[in-house]
Short mmCIF file of N, CA, C and O in Angstrom, two decimals:
data_model
loop_
_atom_site.label_atom_id
_atom_site.label_comp_id
_atom_site.label_asym_id
_atom_site.label_seq_id
_atom_site.Cartn_x
_atom_site.Cartn_y
_atom_site.Cartn_z
N MET A 17 90.03 97.67 140.39
CA MET A 17 90.19 98.50 141.56
C MET A 17 90.58 99.91 141.10
O MET A 17 91.54 100.07 140.38
N ASN A 18 89.84 100.88 141.50
CA ASN A 18 90.12 102.26 141.14
C ASN A 18 90.62 103.01 142.37
O ASN A 18 89.96 103.06 143.40
N ILE A 19 91.82 103.57 142.23
CA ILE A 19 92.43 104.33 143.31
C ILE A 19 92.88 105.66 142.72
O ILE A 19 93.41 105.71 141.60
N ASN A 20 92.70 106.72 143.48
CA ASN A 20 93.08 108.05 143.03
C ASN A 20 94.57 108.08 142.70
O ASN A 20 95.40 107.52 143.42
N VAL A 21 94.92 108.76 141.63
CA VAL A 21 96.30 108.81 141.14
C VAL A 21 97.24 109.47 142.15
O VAL A 21 98.45 109.21 142.14
N LYS A 22 96.72 110.30 143.05
CA LYS A 22 97.60 110.95 144.01
C LYS A 22 98.23 109.97 144.99
O LYS A 22 99.22 110.28 145.64
N TYR A 23 97.69 108.76 145.09
CA TYR A 23 98.24 107.74 145.98
C TYR A 23 99.22 106.81 145.26
O TYR A 23 99.73 105.86 145.86
N ARG A 24 99.50 107.05 144.00
CA ARG A 24 100.34 106.17 143.20
C ARG A 24 101.72 105.98 143.81
O ARG A 24 102.20 104.86 143.97
N ASN A 25 102.40 107.08 144.16
CA ASN A 25 103.76 106.98 144.70
C ASN A 25 103.80 106.27 146.04
O ASN A 25 104.72 105.49 146.32
N ILE A 26 102.82 106.51 146.88
CA ILE A 26 102.79 105.86 148.19
C ILE A 26 102.55 104.36 148.04
O ILE A 26 103.20 103.54 148.69
N ILE A 27 101.63 103.99 147.16
CA ILE A 27 101.34 102.56 146.94
C ILE A 27 102.54 101.87 146.31
O ILE A 27 102.91 100.76 146.69
N PHE A 28 103.17 102.54 145.34
CA PHE A 28 104.36 101.97 144.72
C PHE A 28 105.46 101.76 145.76
O PHE A 28 106.07 100.69 145.82
N ALA A 29 105.71 102.77 146.60
CA ALA A 29 106.74 102.65 147.63
C ALA A 29 106.40 101.53 148.61
O ALA A 29 107.28 100.76 149.02
N PHE A 30 105.13 101.43 148.99
CA PHE A 30 104.71 100.38 149.91
C PHE A 30 104.96 99.00 149.32
O PHE A 30 105.54 98.12 149.97
N LEU A 31 104.53 98.79 148.08
CA LEU A 31 104.70 97.48 147.45
C LEU A 31 106.17 97.13 147.23
O LEU A 31 106.59 95.98 147.45
N MET A 32 106.96 98.11 146.80
CA MET A 32 108.39 97.85 146.62
C MET A 32 109.06 97.54 147.95
O MET A 32 109.85 96.59 148.06
N ALA A 33 108.76 98.33 148.97
CA ALA A 33 109.37 98.10 150.28
C ALA A 33 108.94 96.77 150.87
O ALA A 33 109.76 96.04 151.44
N PHE A 34 107.66 96.45 150.73
CA PHE A 34 107.16 95.18 151.25
C PHE A 34 107.87 94.01 150.60
O PHE A 34 108.41 93.13 151.29
N SER A 35 107.89 93.98 149.28
CA SER A 35 108.46 92.84 148.57
C SER A 35 109.96 92.73 148.76
O SER A 35 110.50 91.65 149.01
N MET A 36 110.67 93.84 148.64
CA MET A 36 112.13 93.79 148.76
C MET A 36 112.57 93.48 150.19
O MET A 36 113.47 92.67 150.39
N SER A 37 111.95 94.10 151.19
CA SER A 37 112.35 93.83 152.56
C SER A 37 111.99 92.40 152.97
O SER A 37 112.74 91.74 153.69
N PHE A 38 110.85 91.92 152.49
CA PHE A 38 110.43 90.54 152.76
C PHE A 38 111.46 89.56 152.22
O PHE A 38 111.95 88.68 152.93
N PHE A 39 111.81 89.73 150.96
CA PHE A 39 112.73 88.82 150.28
C PHE A 39 114.14 88.89 150.86
O PHE A 39 114.74 87.87 151.22
N ILE A 40 114.67 90.10 150.99
CA ILE A 40 116.05 90.25 151.43
C ILE A 40 116.22 89.83 152.89
O ILE A 40 117.19 89.15 153.24
N SER A 41 115.28 90.22 153.74
CA SER A 41 115.41 89.82 155.15
C SER A 41 115.31 88.30 155.30
O SER A 41 116.02 87.70 156.11
N PHE A 42 114.44 87.67 154.51
CA PHE A 42 114.32 86.21 154.57
C PHE A 42 115.64 85.54 154.18
O PHE A 42 116.12 84.63 154.86
N ILE A 43 116.22 85.99 153.08
CA ILE A 43 117.47 85.40 152.61
C ILE A 43 118.60 85.62 153.62
O ILE A 43 119.33 84.68 153.96
N LEU A 44 118.73 86.84 154.12
CA LEU A 44 119.83 87.13 155.04
C LEU A 44 119.69 86.41 156.37
O LEU A 44 120.68 85.91 156.91
N VAL A 45 118.49 86.35 156.91
CA VAL A 45 118.31 85.62 158.17
C VAL A 45 118.52 84.13 157.93
O VAL A 45 119.10 83.44 158.77
N SER A 46 118.10 83.63 156.79
CA SER A 46 118.33 82.21 156.47
C SER A 46 119.82 81.90 156.41
O SER A 46 120.27 80.88 156.95
N ILE A 47 120.57 82.76 155.78
CA ILE A 47 122.01 82.53 155.65
C ILE A 47 122.70 82.66 157.00
O ILE A 47 123.54 81.82 157.36
N ASN A 48 122.35 83.70 157.74
CA ASN A 48 123.07 83.97 158.98
C ASN A 48 122.62 83.14 160.17
O ASN A 48 123.42 82.84 161.06
N MET A 49 121.35 82.76 160.24
CA MET A 49 120.84 82.06 161.41
C MET A 49 120.51 80.59 161.14
O MET A 49 120.49 79.78 162.05
N GLY A 50 120.21 80.27 159.89
CA GLY A 50 119.76 78.92 159.59
C GLY A 50 118.29 78.75 159.98
O GLY A 50 117.64 79.69 160.43
N TYR A 51 117.79 77.54 159.79
CA TYR A 51 116.37 77.27 160.07
C TYR A 51 116.25 76.47 161.36
O TYR A 51 116.50 75.27 161.38
N ASP A 52 115.91 77.13 162.44
CA ASP A 52 115.65 76.45 163.70
C ASP A 52 114.42 77.08 164.36
O ASP A 52 113.71 77.85 163.72
N HIS A 53 114.19 76.77 165.61
CA HIS A 53 112.98 77.26 166.28
C HIS A 53 112.97 78.78 166.47
O HIS A 53 111.93 79.37 166.73
N THR A 54 114.11 79.45 166.34
CA THR A 54 114.17 80.90 166.51
C THR A 54 114.06 81.66 165.18
O THR A 54 114.00 82.88 165.18
N PHE A 55 114.03 80.90 164.08
CA PHE A 55 114.04 81.55 162.77
C PHE A 55 112.86 82.49 162.58
O PHE A 55 113.04 83.66 162.22
N LEU A 56 111.64 82.02 162.79
CA LEU A 56 110.45 82.83 162.51
C LEU A 56 110.39 84.11 163.34
O LEU A 56 110.21 85.19 162.77
N PRO A 57 110.57 84.06 164.66
CA PRO A 57 110.52 85.32 165.41
C PRO A 57 111.63 86.30 165.04
O PRO A 57 111.40 87.50 164.95
N ILE A 58 112.82 85.78 164.79
CA ILE A 58 113.93 86.66 164.40
C ILE A 58 113.67 87.27 163.04
O ILE A 58 113.87 88.46 162.81
N TRP A 59 113.19 86.44 162.10
CA TRP A 59 112.92 86.95 160.76
C TRP A 59 111.81 87.98 160.77
O TRP A 59 111.93 89.02 160.12
N LEU A 60 110.72 87.75 161.51
CA LEU A 60 109.63 88.73 161.55
C LEU A 60 110.07 90.04 162.18
O LEU A 60 109.67 91.13 161.72
N LYS A 61 110.90 89.97 163.19
CA LYS A 61 111.42 91.21 163.80
C LYS A 61 112.32 91.95 162.81
O LYS A 61 112.20 93.16 162.62
N THR A 62 113.20 91.21 162.17
CA THR A 62 114.11 91.81 161.20
C THR A 62 113.34 92.38 160.02
O THR A 62 113.62 93.49 159.56
N TRP A 63 112.35 91.65 159.54
CA TRP A 63 111.56 92.11 158.40
C TRP A 63 110.80 93.39 158.74
O TRP A 63 110.75 94.31 157.93
N SER A 64 110.20 93.46 159.92
CA SER A 64 109.44 94.66 160.27
C SER A 64 110.35 95.88 160.35
O SER A 64 109.97 96.98 159.91
N GLN A 65 111.55 95.72 160.86
CA GLN A 65 112.50 96.83 160.91
C GLN A 65 112.98 97.20 159.51
O GLN A 65 113.08 98.38 159.17
N ALA A 66 113.25 96.20 158.69
CA ALA A 66 113.70 96.45 157.33
C ALA A 66 112.61 97.12 156.51
O ALA A 66 112.89 97.98 155.67
N PHE A 67 111.35 96.74 156.74
CA PHE A 67 110.25 97.33 155.98
C PHE A 67 110.14 98.83 156.23
O PHE A 67 109.96 99.61 155.30
N ILE A 68 110.29 99.23 157.48
CA ILE A 68 110.19 100.66 157.80
C ILE A 68 111.28 101.44 157.07
O ILE A 68 111.02 102.47 156.44
N CYS A 69 112.50 100.94 157.12
CA CYS A 69 113.60 101.60 156.41
C CYS A 69 113.39 101.58 154.91
O CYS A 69 113.59 102.59 154.22
N ALA A 70 112.96 100.45 154.39
CA ALA A 70 112.76 100.30 152.95
C ALA A 70 111.64 101.19 152.44
O ALA A 70 111.72 101.72 151.33
N PHE A 71 110.59 101.37 153.22
CA PHE A 71 109.48 102.21 152.78
C PHE A 71 109.93 103.64 152.57
O PHE A 71 109.65 104.24 151.54
N PHE A 72 110.63 104.19 153.55
CA PHE A 72 111.10 105.57 153.40
C PHE A 72 112.10 105.69 152.26
O PHE A 72 112.09 106.66 151.50
N GLY A 73 112.96 104.69 152.12
CA GLY A 73 113.90 104.69 151.01
C GLY A 73 113.21 104.59 149.67
O GLY A 73 113.54 105.32 148.72
N ALA A 74 112.21 103.72 149.56
CA ALA A 74 111.50 103.54 148.30
C ALA A 74 110.64 104.76 147.95
O ALA A 74 110.33 105.00 146.79
N TYR A 75 110.27 105.53 148.95
CA TYR A 75 109.45 106.72 148.69
C TYR A 75 110.30 107.93 148.33
O TYR A 75 109.98 108.67 147.40
N PHE A 76 111.42 108.13 149.02
CA PHE A 76 112.21 109.34 148.82
C PHE A 76 113.36 109.19 147.83
O PHE A 76 113.67 110.12 147.09
N PHE A 77 114.02 108.04 147.78
CA PHE A 77 115.18 107.88 146.90
C PHE A 77 114.86 108.05 145.42
O PHE A 77 115.64 108.67 144.70
N PRO A 78 113.74 107.52 144.90
CA PRO A 78 113.48 107.71 143.47
C PRO A 78 113.39 109.18 143.06
O PRO A 78 113.84 109.55 141.97
N LYS A 79 112.87 110.03 143.91
CA LYS A 79 112.78 111.46 143.58
C LYS A 79 114.17 112.07 143.47
O LYS A 79 114.45 112.83 142.54
N VAL A 80 115.03 111.73 144.40
CA VAL A 80 116.40 112.26 144.38
C VAL A 80 117.16 111.69 143.19
O VAL A 80 117.86 112.42 142.48
N ILE A 81 117.02 110.41 142.96
CA ILE A 81 117.74 109.76 141.87
C ILE A 81 117.26 110.29 140.52
O ILE A 81 118.06 110.49 139.61
N GLN A 82 115.96 110.56 140.38
CA GLN A 82 115.46 111.14 139.13
C GLN A 82 116.08 112.50 138.86
O GLN A 82 116.41 112.84 137.72
N GLN A 83 116.25 113.31 139.90
CA GLN A 83 116.88 114.61 139.72
C GLN A 83 118.32 114.47 139.27
O GLN A 83 118.79 115.21 138.40
N ILE A 84 119.02 113.50 139.83
CA ILE A 84 120.40 113.25 139.41
C ILE A 84 120.43 112.75 137.97
O ILE A 84 121.26 113.19 137.17
N MET A 85 119.51 111.84 137.63
CA MET A 85 119.49 111.27 136.29
C MET A 85 119.19 112.33 135.22
O MET A 85 119.69 112.23 134.10
N ARG A 86 118.42 113.34 135.56
CA ARG A 86 118.11 114.41 134.59
C ARG A 86 119.35 115.22 134.24
O ARG A 86 119.41 115.83 133.17
N LYS A 87 120.34 115.23 135.11
CA LYS A 87 121.55 116.00 134.88
C LYS A 87 122.59 115.23 134.06
O LYS A 87 123.59 115.80 133.64
N ILE A 88 122.37 113.96 133.84
CA ILE A 88 123.31 113.12 133.10
C ILE A 88 122.86 113.03 131.65
O ILE A 88 121.70 112.77 131.37
N ASP A 89 123.80 113.25 130.75
CA ASP A 89 123.51 113.08 129.33
C ASP A 89 123.96 111.68 128.92
O ASP A 89 125.15 111.36 128.97
N PHE A 90 123.01 110.87 128.53
CA PHE A 90 123.32 109.53 128.08
C PHE A 90 123.43 109.54 126.56
O PHE A 90 122.58 110.09 125.87
N VAL A 91 124.50 108.97 126.06
CA VAL A 91 124.71 108.90 124.61
C VAL A 91 124.96 107.46 124.24
O VAL A 91 125.47 106.66 125.02
N GLU A 92 124.60 107.16 123.03
CA GLU A 92 124.80 105.81 122.53
C GLU A 92 125.88 105.86 121.46
O GLU A 92 125.85 106.72 120.58
N LYS A 93 126.83 104.96 121.56
CA LYS A 93 127.88 104.92 120.54
C LYS A 93 127.24 104.54 119.22
O LYS A 93 126.37 103.68 119.16
N PRO A 94 127.68 105.18 118.14
CA PRO A 94 127.11 104.81 116.84
C PRO A 94 127.54 103.41 116.44
O PRO A 94 128.61 102.94 116.83
N LEU A 95 126.69 102.74 115.71
CA LEU A 95 127.04 101.43 115.19
C LEU A 95 128.16 101.58 114.18
O LEU A 95 128.41 102.66 113.64
N MET A 96 128.86 100.50 113.90
CA MET A 96 129.98 100.56 112.96
C MET A 96 129.52 101.09 111.61
O MET A 96 130.21 101.88 110.98
N ILE A 97 128.34 100.69 111.15
CA ILE A 97 127.83 101.15 109.85
C ILE A 97 127.59 102.65 109.91
O ILE A 97 127.96 103.39 108.99
N GLU A 98 127.00 103.12 111.01
CA GLU A 98 126.75 104.55 111.15
C GLU A 98 128.07 105.32 111.23
O GLU A 98 128.19 106.40 110.67
N LYS A 99 129.03 104.76 111.94
CA LYS A 99 130.32 105.41 112.10
C LYS A 99 131.00 105.57 110.74
O LYS A 99 131.52 106.64 110.41
N GLU A 100 130.99 104.51 109.94
CA GLU A 100 131.59 104.58 108.61
C GLU A 100 130.87 105.60 107.74
O GLU A 100 131.48 106.36 107.01
N PHE A 101 129.55 105.63 107.84
CA PHE A 101 128.75 106.58 107.06
C PHE A 101 129.09 108.02 107.46
O PHE A 101 129.27 108.88 106.61
N LEU A 102 129.18 108.27 108.74
CA LEU A 102 129.52 109.62 109.22
C LEU A 102 130.92 110.02 108.80
O LEU A 102 131.15 111.19 108.42
N GLU A 103 131.86 109.08 108.83
CA GLU A 103 133.23 109.39 108.40
C GLU A 103 133.26 109.71 106.91
O GLU A 103 133.97 110.63 106.47
N ARG A 104 132.49 109.00 106.09
CA ARG A 104 132.43 109.27 104.66
C ARG A 104 131.83 110.64 104.38
O ARG A 104 132.28 111.35 103.51
N GLU A 105 130.80 111.01 105.15
CA GLU A 105 130.16 112.31 104.95
C GLU A 105 131.13 113.45 105.31
O GLU A 105 131.12 114.49 104.69
N GLU A 106 131.93 113.23 106.34
CA GLU A 106 132.89 114.26 106.76
C GLU A 106 133.97 114.49 105.70
O GLU A 106 134.42 115.59 105.51
N THR A 107 134.38 113.42 105.02
CA THR A 107 135.43 113.56 104.01
C THR A 107 134.88 114.16 102.73
O THR A 107 135.64 114.73 101.95
N ASN A 108 133.61 114.06 102.46
CA ASN A 108 133.02 114.61 101.22
C ASN A 108 132.70 116.05 101.36
O ASN A 108 132.48 116.78 102.09
#
């Protein structure tokens, strides 16, 4: 399937929102309501509302979070061997 790259973010947001809202709404309605004759209509209503919220979140939040992540400097602690090596070099 070939799709223009300009649709990548929208398709990604759609798939993420669909899968996450589907899964989370199912689990939460199952826990809170149990499985009876009202489960399916309540879950479908809840899922459709959750999907709309999740789609906008999945589309806009990654852009904001990426901007925040660019401002953070991530460092890795040196391994003990590297630390000892660096300490030896400093003393020499």
